C-alpha positions as CSV (number, residue, x, y, z in Angstrom):
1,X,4.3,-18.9,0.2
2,X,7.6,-18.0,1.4
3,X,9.4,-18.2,-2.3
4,X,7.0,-16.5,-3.8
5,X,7.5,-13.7,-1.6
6,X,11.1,-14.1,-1.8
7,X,11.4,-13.7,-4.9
8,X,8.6,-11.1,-5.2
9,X,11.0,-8.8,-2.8
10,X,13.4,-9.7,-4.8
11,X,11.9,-8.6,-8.3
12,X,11.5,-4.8,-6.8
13,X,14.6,-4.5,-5.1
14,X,15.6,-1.9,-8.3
15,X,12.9,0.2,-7.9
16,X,13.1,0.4,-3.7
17,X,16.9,2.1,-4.6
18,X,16.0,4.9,-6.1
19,X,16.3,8.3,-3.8
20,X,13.4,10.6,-4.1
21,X,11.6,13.0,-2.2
22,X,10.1,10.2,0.0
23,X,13.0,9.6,1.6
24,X,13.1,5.9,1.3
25,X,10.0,5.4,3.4
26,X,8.7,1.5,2.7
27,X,5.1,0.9,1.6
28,X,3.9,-2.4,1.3
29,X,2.0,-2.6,-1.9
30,X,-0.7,-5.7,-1.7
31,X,-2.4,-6.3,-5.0
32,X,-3.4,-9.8,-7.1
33,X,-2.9,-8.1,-10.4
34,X,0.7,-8.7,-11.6
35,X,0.3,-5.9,-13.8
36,X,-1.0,-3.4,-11.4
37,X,1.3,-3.8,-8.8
38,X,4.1,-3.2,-11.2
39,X,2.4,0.1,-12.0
40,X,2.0,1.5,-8.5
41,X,5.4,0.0,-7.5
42,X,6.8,1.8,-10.4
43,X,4.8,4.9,-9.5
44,X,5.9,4.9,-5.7
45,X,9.5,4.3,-6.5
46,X,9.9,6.8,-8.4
47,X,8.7,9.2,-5.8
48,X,11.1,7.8,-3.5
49,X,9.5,5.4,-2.0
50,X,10.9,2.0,-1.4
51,X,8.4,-0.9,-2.1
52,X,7.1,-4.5,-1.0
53,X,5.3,-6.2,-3.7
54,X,2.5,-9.4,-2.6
55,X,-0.2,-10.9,-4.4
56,X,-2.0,-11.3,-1.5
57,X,-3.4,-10.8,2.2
58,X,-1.7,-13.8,3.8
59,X,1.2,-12.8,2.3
60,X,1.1,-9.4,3.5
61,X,0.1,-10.7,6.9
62,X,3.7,-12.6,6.3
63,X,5.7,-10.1,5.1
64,X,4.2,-7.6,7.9
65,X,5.0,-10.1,10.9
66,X,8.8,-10.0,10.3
67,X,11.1,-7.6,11.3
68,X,10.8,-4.9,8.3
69,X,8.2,-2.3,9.5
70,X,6.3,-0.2,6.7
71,X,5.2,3.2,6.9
72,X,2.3,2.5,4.7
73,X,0.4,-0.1,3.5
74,X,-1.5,-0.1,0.3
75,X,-4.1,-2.2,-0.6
76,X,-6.8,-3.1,-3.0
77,X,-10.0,-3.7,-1.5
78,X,-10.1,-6.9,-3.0
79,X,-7.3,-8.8,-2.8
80,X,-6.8,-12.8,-3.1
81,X,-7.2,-14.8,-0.1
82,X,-8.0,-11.9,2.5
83,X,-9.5,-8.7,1.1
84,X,-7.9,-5.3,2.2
85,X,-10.6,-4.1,5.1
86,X,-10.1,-7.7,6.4
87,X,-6.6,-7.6,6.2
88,X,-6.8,-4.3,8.1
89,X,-8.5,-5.8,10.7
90,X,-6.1,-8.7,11.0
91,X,-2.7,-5.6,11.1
92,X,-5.1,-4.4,14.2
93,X,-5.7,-7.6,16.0
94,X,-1.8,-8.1,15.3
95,X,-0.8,-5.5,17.3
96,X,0.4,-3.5,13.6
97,X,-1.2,0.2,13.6
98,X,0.6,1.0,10.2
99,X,-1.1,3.7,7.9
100,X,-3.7,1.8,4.8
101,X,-4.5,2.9,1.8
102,X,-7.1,1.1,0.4
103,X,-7.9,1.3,-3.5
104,X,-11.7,0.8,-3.4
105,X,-14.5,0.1,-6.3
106,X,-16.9,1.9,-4.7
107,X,-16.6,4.7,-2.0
108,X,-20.0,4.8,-1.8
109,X,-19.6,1.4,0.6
110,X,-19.8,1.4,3.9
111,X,-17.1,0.5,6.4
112,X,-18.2,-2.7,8.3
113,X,-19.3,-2.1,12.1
114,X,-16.3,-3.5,13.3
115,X,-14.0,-1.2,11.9
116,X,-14.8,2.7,11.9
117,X,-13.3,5.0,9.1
118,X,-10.6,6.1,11.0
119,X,-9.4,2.6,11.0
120,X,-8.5,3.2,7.1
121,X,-6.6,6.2,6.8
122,X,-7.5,6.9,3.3
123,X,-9.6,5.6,0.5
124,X,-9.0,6.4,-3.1
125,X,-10.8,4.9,-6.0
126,X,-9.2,2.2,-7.6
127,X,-8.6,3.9,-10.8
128,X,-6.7,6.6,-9.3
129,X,-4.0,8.9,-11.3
130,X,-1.0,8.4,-9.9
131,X,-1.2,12.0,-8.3
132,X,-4.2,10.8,-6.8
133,X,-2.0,7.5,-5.1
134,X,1.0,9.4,-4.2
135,X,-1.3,12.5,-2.1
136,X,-3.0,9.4,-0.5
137,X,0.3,8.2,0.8
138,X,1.5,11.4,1.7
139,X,-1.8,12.1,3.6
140,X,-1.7,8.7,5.3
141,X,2.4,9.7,6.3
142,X,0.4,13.2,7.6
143,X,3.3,14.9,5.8
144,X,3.1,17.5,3.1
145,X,4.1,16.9,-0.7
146,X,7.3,18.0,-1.3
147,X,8.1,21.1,-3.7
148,X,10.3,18.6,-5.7
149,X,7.7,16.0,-6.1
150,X,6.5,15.4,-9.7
151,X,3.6,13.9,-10.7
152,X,2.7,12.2,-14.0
């Protein structure tokens, strides 16, 4: 597990240079889908955001118990080996009260009893526009958008 986050953080460390209007604030992007995390790592980074890329919740859990802290996590609900409610829950038991964005299927779902909405501190739908993502992560920061800030 540890190469492949190794070299995970390594394959993004191009994108997590670039100086936007987010100020270099670090997100840690959990997703399974190669492809998908590429495009909201891409996405993010462009913003200004510096990004984390891992293919799963025990990674995450890794990546999150070492010294870098995040400003936001963002997660698809379902995600390989721990999905992103459980992995929430596992941040919280850890001690970790970083921000989540969770990319659900269906916000019609309900939060299980042990973990109230404000546990999650936004929800988008998984199909998001990217406008969509970045105004999650903003809201999530509880800071405004930027007059600079484009959105594709």
């Amino acid at each position: 597990m540890q190469n492949s986050i190794a070299s995970i953080e390594t394959e993004n460390s191009e994108m997590a240079n670039h100086n936007g209007s987010a100020d270099g604030r670090k997100i840690l992007l959990v997703n399974g889908d190669r492809k998908q995390r590429a495009l909201h790592a891409e996405t993010l980074a462009l913003s200004g955001f510096s990004t984390c890329c891992v293919p799963s919740g025990p990674d995450a859990l890794e990546v999150l118990g070492g010294a870098v802290r995040f400003d936001v996590v963002l997660t698809e609900e379902v995600v390989p080996g721990l999905g992103g409610r459980d992995l929430v829950h596992a941040m919280r038991v850890m001690g970790n009260q970083t921000a989540v964005v969770i990319l659900s299927r269906n916000l019609a779902g309900r939060f299980p009893p042990a973990m109230p909405p404000d546990e999650i501190v936004e929800e988008v739908p998984r199909a998001a526009s990217s406008r969509e993502l970045l105004s999650a992560v903003y809201r999530a920061l509880h800071a405004d958008h930027p007059a600079e800030m484009s959105f594709s």
